[in-house]
Amino acid sequence: EIGWCDWSSDVCSSDLLAESGSKTRIKGFYLGTFADARRLGHDGNSMMGWLCDFSYPQNIRKTLLRCIPLLEFLHSAPHGSVLKYKDVSGAVEPVLAGNVINSQLEQAAEIQRGALDFVRDWLEAASDIEWMKPTRDEAFSILSQILNKPDRLELKFLGDLKHVDSFDGTADARYLAKPPGWPWLLNVKRLRREYLKSHWKKAFVMRLLNESLCLPVALRRRIKSWSR
């Protein structure tokens, strides 16, 4: 699972096993875990993160926090959140929420297909060459570059994506980083509100400054100060 701080899948699995009388212990392996998980009673015996483990190393955690919803988009499932499970003729089926943005499902699927194709090609060509096996930091470097210094194409394509929190409806979706257009550019209060609502604040500022070259110098300086 992708991870972070909410371990509901582990809890559900543990409860189901306990009800069946099983003493099986579950250990979760995640893309990343944050320190808040310790407040929920977890430690290294119950879970482990790959990119960051209980918030370490801190530099990776800091980069991930630039825009967690982007990571969630890249790992999107082709359906809504799982609300519960039901019995259908003796089989277990999930009850899914309708909180998906259909136009983004294919975008996520295309990125995932490309990633898996790359992994397959690499395994065929270089998996036996020891010095070509990427470290965690090497594997993360490209994503780190996107999160910290996106180019104009990445700002536009990724900034236009919307994110729906787990059990919210699509009406509550917010852009990752899409500044308002005219005439709102000169309304500082509106710009500030949109900045605070955005999921990827560094990218919001970069995109706003890149796409609005006619902004007064004083306003540009003020906007730059938001993401320091």
mmCIF file of C-alpha atoms in Angstrom:
data_model
loop_
_atom_site.group_PDB
_atom_site.id
_atom_site.type_symbol
_atom_site.label_atom_id
_atom_site.label_comp_id
_atom_site.label_asym_id
_atom_site.label_seq_id
_atom_site.Cartn_x
_atom_site.Cartn_y
_atom_site.Cartn_z
ATOM 1 C CA GLU A 1 0.000 0.000 0.000
ATOM 2 C CA ILE A 2 1.105 3.597 -0.473
ATOM 3 C CA GLY A 3 1.190 4.297 3.275
ATOM 4 C CA TRP A 4 1.726 7.560 5.217
ATOM 5 C CA CYS A 5 -0.227 7.502 8.513
ATOM 6 C CA ASP A 6 -3.599 5.774 8.012
ATOM 7 C CA TRP A 7 -3.356 2.024 8.435
ATOM 8 C CA SER A 8 -7.040 1.079 8.178
ATOM 9 C CA SER A 9 -6.303 -1.865 5.873
ATOM 10 C CA ASP A 10 -3.942 -3.372 8.449
ATOM 11 C CA VAL A 11 -6.489 -2.859 11.206
ATOM 12 C CA CYS A 12 -9.290 -4.450 9.182
ATOM 13 C CA SER A 13 -7.136 -7.436 8.226
ATOM 14 C CA SER A 14 -6.006 -7.926 11.830
ATOM 15 C CA ASP A 15 -9.597 -7.752 13.097
ATOM 16 C CA LEU A 16 -10.776 -10.296 10.537
ATOM 17 C CA LEU A 17 -7.948 -12.667 11.434
ATOM 18 C CA ALA A 18 -8.627 -12.269 15.143
ATOM 19 C CA GLU A 19 -12.313 -13.071 14.647
ATOM 20 C CA SER A 20 -11.366 -16.261 12.821
ATOM 21 C CA GLY A 21 -9.110 -17.312 15.704
ATOM 22 C CA SER A 22 -5.889 -16.862 13.748
ATOM 23 C CA LYS A 23 -2.780 -15.639 15.559
ATOM 24 C CA THR A 24 -1.150 -14.443 12.355
ATOM 25 C CA ARG A 25 0.795 -11.171 12.745
ATOM 26 C CA ILE A 26 0.643 -8.736 9.857
ATOM 27 C CA LYS A 27 3.537 -6.538 8.763
ATOM 28 C CA GLY A 28 2.779 -3.840 6.218
ATOM 29 C CA PHE A 29 5.236 -2.707 3.558
ATOM 30 C CA TYR A 30 4.577 0.793 2.261
ATOM 31 C CA LEU A 31 5.936 3.351 -0.156
ATOM 32 C CA GLY A 32 6.492 5.599 2.860
ATOM 33 C CA THR A 33 5.502 5.962 6.498
ATOM 34 C CA PHE A 34 5.413 9.072 8.670
ATOM 35 C CA ALA A 35 6.164 9.497 12.372
ATOM 36 C CA ASP A 36 2.479 10.025 13.178
ATOM 37 C CA ALA A 37 2.024 6.278 12.724
ATOM 38 C CA ARG A 38 3.765 5.737 16.047
ATOM 39 C CA ARG A 39 0.897 7.571 17.770
ATOM 40 C CA LEU A 40 -1.372 4.823 16.467
ATOM 41 C CA GLY A 41 0.742 2.194 18.189
ATOM 42 C CA HIS A 42 2.852 1.058 15.250
ATOM 43 C CA ASP A 43 6.569 0.378 15.171
ATOM 44 C CA GLY A 44 9.142 -1.366 13.004
ATOM 45 C CA ASN A 45 7.642 -4.755 13.877
ATOM 46 C CA SER A 46 4.281 -3.925 12.313
ATOM 47 C CA MET A 47 5.227 -1.840 9.280
ATOM 48 C CA MET A 48 8.071 -0.544 7.162
ATOM 49 C CA GLY A 49 8.346 2.293 4.641
ATOM 50 C CA TRP A 50 10.652 2.260 1.613
ATOM 51 C CA LEU A 51 11.144 5.903 0.609
ATOM 52 C CA CYS A 52 10.919 7.051 4.213
ATOM 53 C CA ASP A 53 10.430 4.971 7.336
ATOM 54 C CA PHE A 54 8.602 6.780 10.168
ATOM 55 C CA SER A 55 9.667 10.098 8.550
ATOM 56 C CA TYR A 56 13.348 9.191 8.050
ATOM 57 C CA PRO A 57 15.320 10.286 6.162
ATOM 58 C CA GLN A 58 13.910 13.742 6.788
ATOM 59 C CA ASN A 59 14.956 15.155 3.410
ATOM 60 C CA ILE A 60 12.790 12.615 1.575
ATOM 61 C CA ARG A 61 9.879 13.205 3.945
ATOM 62 C CA LYS A 62 10.152 16.960 3.325
ATOM 63 C CA THR A 63 10.091 16.432 -0.439
ATOM 64 C CA LEU A 64 7.103 14.060 -0.301
ATOM 65 C CA LEU A 65 5.171 16.627 1.720
ATOM 66 C CA ARG A 66 5.470 19.056 -1.192
ATOM 67 C CA CYS A 67 2.466 17.272 -2.675
ATOM 68 C CA ILE A 68 1.249 13.985 -1.224
ATOM 69 C CA PRO A 69 -1.814 14.048 -3.546
ATOM 70 C CA LEU A 70 0.516 13.775 -6.556
ATOM 71 C CA LEU A 71 1.879 10.513 -5.127
ATOM 72 C CA GLU A 72 -1.706 9.373 -4.553
ATOM 73 C CA PHE A 73 -2.566 10.170 -8.183
ATOM 74 C CA LEU A 74 0.417 8.222 -9.513
ATOM 75 C CA HIS A 75 -0.754 5.187 -7.519
ATOM 76 C CA SER A 76 -4.464 5.608 -8.278
ATOM 77 C CA ALA A 77 -6.689 2.551 -8.300
ATOM 78 C CA PRO A 78 -9.216 2.454 -11.189
ATOM 79 C CA HIS A 79 -12.169 2.884 -8.803
ATOM 80 C CA GLY A 80 -13.395 4.914 -5.845
ATOM 81 C CA SER A 81 -12.608 4.434 -2.171
ATOM 82 C CA VAL A 82 -13.677 1.152 -0.550
ATOM 83 C CA LEU A 83 -16.525 1.950 1.864
ATOM 84 C CA LYS A 84 -17.207 -1.579 3.108
ATOM 85 C CA TYR A 85 -17.618 -5.175 1.943
ATOM 86 C CA LYS A 86 -20.772 -7.144 1.249
ATOM 87 C CA ASP A 87 -21.716 -10.788 0.825
ATOM 88 C CA VAL A 88 -22.919 -11.627 -2.681
ATOM 89 C CA SER A 89 -23.988 -15.237 -3.030
ATOM 90 C CA GLY A 90 -21.237 -16.389 -0.692
ATOM 91 C CA ALA A 91 -18.572 -14.198 -2.280
ATOM 92 C CA VAL A 92 -17.116 -11.021 -0.797
ATOM 93 C CA GLU A 93 -17.388 -7.874 -2.901
ATOM 94 C CA PRO A 94 -16.316 -4.304 -2.091
ATOM 95 C CA VAL A 95 -18.774 -1.444 -1.936
ATOM 96 C CA LEU A 96 -17.097 1.448 -3.717
ATOM 97 C CA ALA A 97 -17.612 5.177 -3.395
ATOM 98 C CA GLY A 98 -18.279 7.133 -6.558
ATOM 99 C CA ASN A 99 -15.635 9.724 -5.677
ATOM 100 C CA VAL A 100 -13.492 9.384 -8.788
ATOM 101 C CA ILE A 101 -12.707 11.883 -11.535
ATOM 102 C CA ASN A 102 -13.169 9.668 -14.572
ATOM 103 C CA SER A 103 -11.174 11.883 -16.919
ATOM 104 C CA GLN A 104 -8.098 11.388 -14.704
ATOM 105 C CA LEU A 105 -8.342 7.596 -14.403
ATOM 106 C CA GLU A 106 -6.957 7.040 -17.905
ATOM 107 C CA GLN A 107 -4.192 9.583 -17.311
ATOM 108 C CA ALA A 108 -3.112 7.683 -14.209
ATOM 109 C CA ALA A 109 -3.391 4.349 -16.017
ATOM 110 C CA GLU A 110 -1.223 5.622 -18.903
ATOM 111 C CA ILE A 111 1.508 6.744 -16.480
ATOM 112 C CA GLN A 112 1.340 3.406 -14.657
ATOM 113 C CA ARG A 113 1.591 1.442 -17.927
ATOM 114 C CA GLY A 114 4.645 3.468 -18.910
ATOM 115 C CA ALA A 115 6.283 2.854 -15.517
ATOM 116 C CA LEU A 116 5.658 -0.895 -15.680
ATOM 117 C CA ASP A 117 6.938 -1.070 -19.281
ATOM 118 C CA PHE A 118 10.134 0.655 -18.162
ATOM 119 C CA VAL A 119 10.581 -1.794 -15.276
ATOM 120 C CA ARG A 120 10.081 -4.773 -17.598
ATOM 121 C CA ASP A 121 12.573 -3.397 -20.125
ATOM 122 C CA TRP A 122 15.114 -2.685 -17.400
ATOM 123 C CA LEU A 123 14.770 -6.161 -15.880
ATOM 124 C CA GLU A 124 15.434 -7.748 -19.262
ATOM 125 C CA ALA A 125 18.416 -5.540 -20.046
ATOM 126 C CA ALA A 126 20.196 -4.827 -16.782
ATOM 127 C CA SER A 127 18.872 -6.800 -13.818
ATOM 128 C CA ASP A 128 22.021 -8.974 -13.676
ATOM 129 C CA ILE A 129 24.427 -6.015 -13.725
ATOM 130 C CA GLU A 130 25.161 -5.177 -10.109
ATOM 131 C CA TRP A 131 26.346 -1.592 -10.598
ATOM 132 C CA MET A 132 23.187 -0.718 -12.541
ATOM 133 C CA LYS A 133 20.830 -1.592 -9.689
ATOM 134 C CA PRO A 134 19.388 1.747 -8.535
ATOM 135 C CA THR A 135 19.508 2.752 -4.890
ATOM 136 C CA ARG A 136 16.485 4.232 -3.188
ATOM 137 C CA ASP A 137 17.918 7.737 -3.541
ATOM 138 C CA GLU A 138 18.622 7.226 -7.252
ATOM 139 C CA ALA A 139 15.111 5.893 -7.854
ATOM 140 C CA PHE A 140 13.603 8.840 -5.978
ATOM 141 C CA SER A 141 15.730 11.510 -7.676
ATOM 142 C CA ILE A 142 13.427 12.007 -10.687
ATOM 143 C CA LEU A 143 10.316 12.354 -8.554
ATOM 144 C CA SER A 144 12.246 14.668 -6.238
ATOM 145 C CA GLN A 145 13.155 16.874 -9.185
ATOM 146 C CA ILE A 146 9.496 17.078 -10.269
ATOM 147 C CA LEU A 147 8.267 17.935 -6.773
ATOM 148 C CA ASN A 148 10.971 20.536 -6.122
ATOM 149 C CA LYS A 149 11.724 21.990 -9.571
ATOM 150 C CA PRO A 150 8.973 21.122 -12.061
ATOM 151 C CA ASP A 151 9.360 22.403 -15.618
ATOM 152 C CA ARG A 152 6.617 24.323 -17.419
ATOM 153 C CA LEU A 153 5.046 21.210 -18.955
ATOM 154 C CA GLU A 154 4.963 19.426 -15.592
ATOM 155 C CA LEU A 155 3.483 22.502 -13.925
ATOM 156 C CA LYS A 156 0.658 22.614 -16.492
ATOM 157 C CA PHE A 157 -0.111 18.889 -16.800
ATOM 158 C CA LEU A 158 0.223 17.992 -13.129
ATOM 159 C CA GLY A 159 -1.046 21.291 -11.736
ATOM 160 C CA ASP A 160 -4.335 20.878 -13.623
ATOM 161 C CA LEU A 161 -5.032 17.574 -11.854
ATOM 162 C CA LYS A 162 -7.657 17.543 -9.127
ATOM 163 C CA HIS A 163 -7.493 15.585 -5.887
ATOM 164 C CA VAL A 164 -10.410 14.103 -3.967
ATOM 165 C CA ASP A 165 -9.749 13.235 -0.322
ATOM 166 C CA SER A 166 -10.600 9.645 0.614
ATOM 167 C CA PHE A 167 -14.332 9.911 1.320
ATOM 168 C CA ASP A 168 -15.176 13.346 -0.044
ATOM 169 C CA GLY A 169 -17.275 13.833 -3.135
ATOM 170 C CA THR A 170 -15.913 15.073 -6.462
ATOM 171 C CA ALA A 171 -17.544 18.459 -5.815
ATOM 172 C CA ASP A 172 -14.933 18.982 -3.095
ATOM 173 C CA ALA A 173 -11.985 18.236 -5.410
ATOM 174 C CA ARG A 174 -9.209 20.827 -5.489
ATOM 175 C CA TYR A 175 -6.537 21.466 -8.113
ATOM 176 C CA LEU A 176 -3.000 20.506 -7.269
ATOM 177 C CA ALA A 177 -1.651 23.836 -8.539
ATOM 178 C CA LYS A 178 -3.851 25.915 -10.835
ATOM 179 C CA PRO A 179 -3.873 29.687 -10.260
ATOM 180 C CA PRO A 180 -6.984 31.683 -11.246
ATOM 181 C CA GLY A 181 -6.971 33.687 -14.452
ATOM 182 C CA TRP A 182 -7.941 37.253 -15.193
ATOM 183 C CA PRO A 183 -9.397 39.348 -13.651
ATOM 184 C CA TRP A 184 -8.525 37.647 -10.369
ATOM 185 C CA LEU A 185 -4.773 38.049 -10.783
ATOM 186 C CA LEU A 186 -4.853 41.516 -9.256
ATOM 187 C CA ASN A 187 -7.052 40.431 -6.361
ATOM 188 C CA VAL A 188 -4.407 39.570 -3.772
ATOM 189 C CA LYS A 189 -6.886 38.175 -1.252
ATOM 190 C CA ARG A 190 -8.359 35.819 -3.864
ATOM 191 C CA LEU A 191 -4.884 34.736 -4.992
ATOM 192 C CA ARG A 192 -3.909 34.036 -1.401
ATOM 193 C CA ARG A 193 -7.057 31.958 -0.819
ATOM 194 C CA GLU A 194 -6.406 29.913 -3.960
ATOM 195 C CA TYR A 195 -2.784 29.425 -2.916
ATOM 196 C CA LEU A 196 -3.828 28.117 0.512
ATOM 197 C CA LYS A 197 -6.380 25.770 -1.103
ATOM 198 C CA SER A 198 -3.872 24.310 -3.545
ATOM 199 C CA HIS A 199 -2.260 20.957 -2.742
ATOM 200 C CA TRP A 200 1.107 21.771 -4.342
ATOM 201 C CA LYS A 201 1.916 25.232 -3.069
ATOM 202 C CA LYS A 202 5.430 25.571 -4.444
ATOM 203 C CA ALA A 203 4.167 24.700 -7.922
ATOM 204 C CA PHE A 204 1.227 27.106 -7.559
ATOM 205 C CA VAL A 205 3.624 30.004 -6.980
ATOM 206 C CA MET A 206 5.980 28.927 -9.777
ATOM 207 C CA ARG A 207 3.119 28.563 -12.240
ATOM 208 C CA LEU A 208 1.496 31.843 -11.239
ATOM 209 C CA LEU A 209 4.750 33.750 -11.786
ATOM 210 C CA ASN A 210 5.557 31.938 -15.045
ATOM 211 C CA GLU A 211 2.121 32.469 -16.587
ATOM 212 C CA SER A 212 1.542 36.033 -15.354
ATOM 213 C CA LEU A 213 4.561 38.019 -16.468
ATOM 214 C CA CYS A 214 2.572 41.267 -16.427
ATOM 215 C CA LEU A 215 2.064 41.239 -12.656
ATOM 216 C CA PRO A 216 3.422 44.331 -10.885
ATOM 217 C CA VAL A 217 6.892 43.843 -9.406
ATOM 218 C CA ALA A 218 5.676 44.442 -5.846
ATOM 219 C CA LEU A 219 2.973 41.790 -6.220
ATOM 220 C CA ARG A 220 5.432 39.294 -7.689
ATOM 221 C CA ARG A 221 7.725 39.753 -4.693
ATOM 222 C CA ARG A 222 4.819 39.254 -2.344
ATOM 223 C CA ILE A 223 3.763 36.049 -4.109
ATOM 224 C CA LYS A 224 7.319 34.697 -4.033
ATOM 225 C CA SER A 225 7.405 35.166 -0.269
ATOM 226 C CA TRP A 226 4.451 32.804 0.194
ATOM 227 C CA SER A 227 6.431 29.654 -0.569
ATOM 228 C CA ARG A 228 9.662 30.469 1.276
#
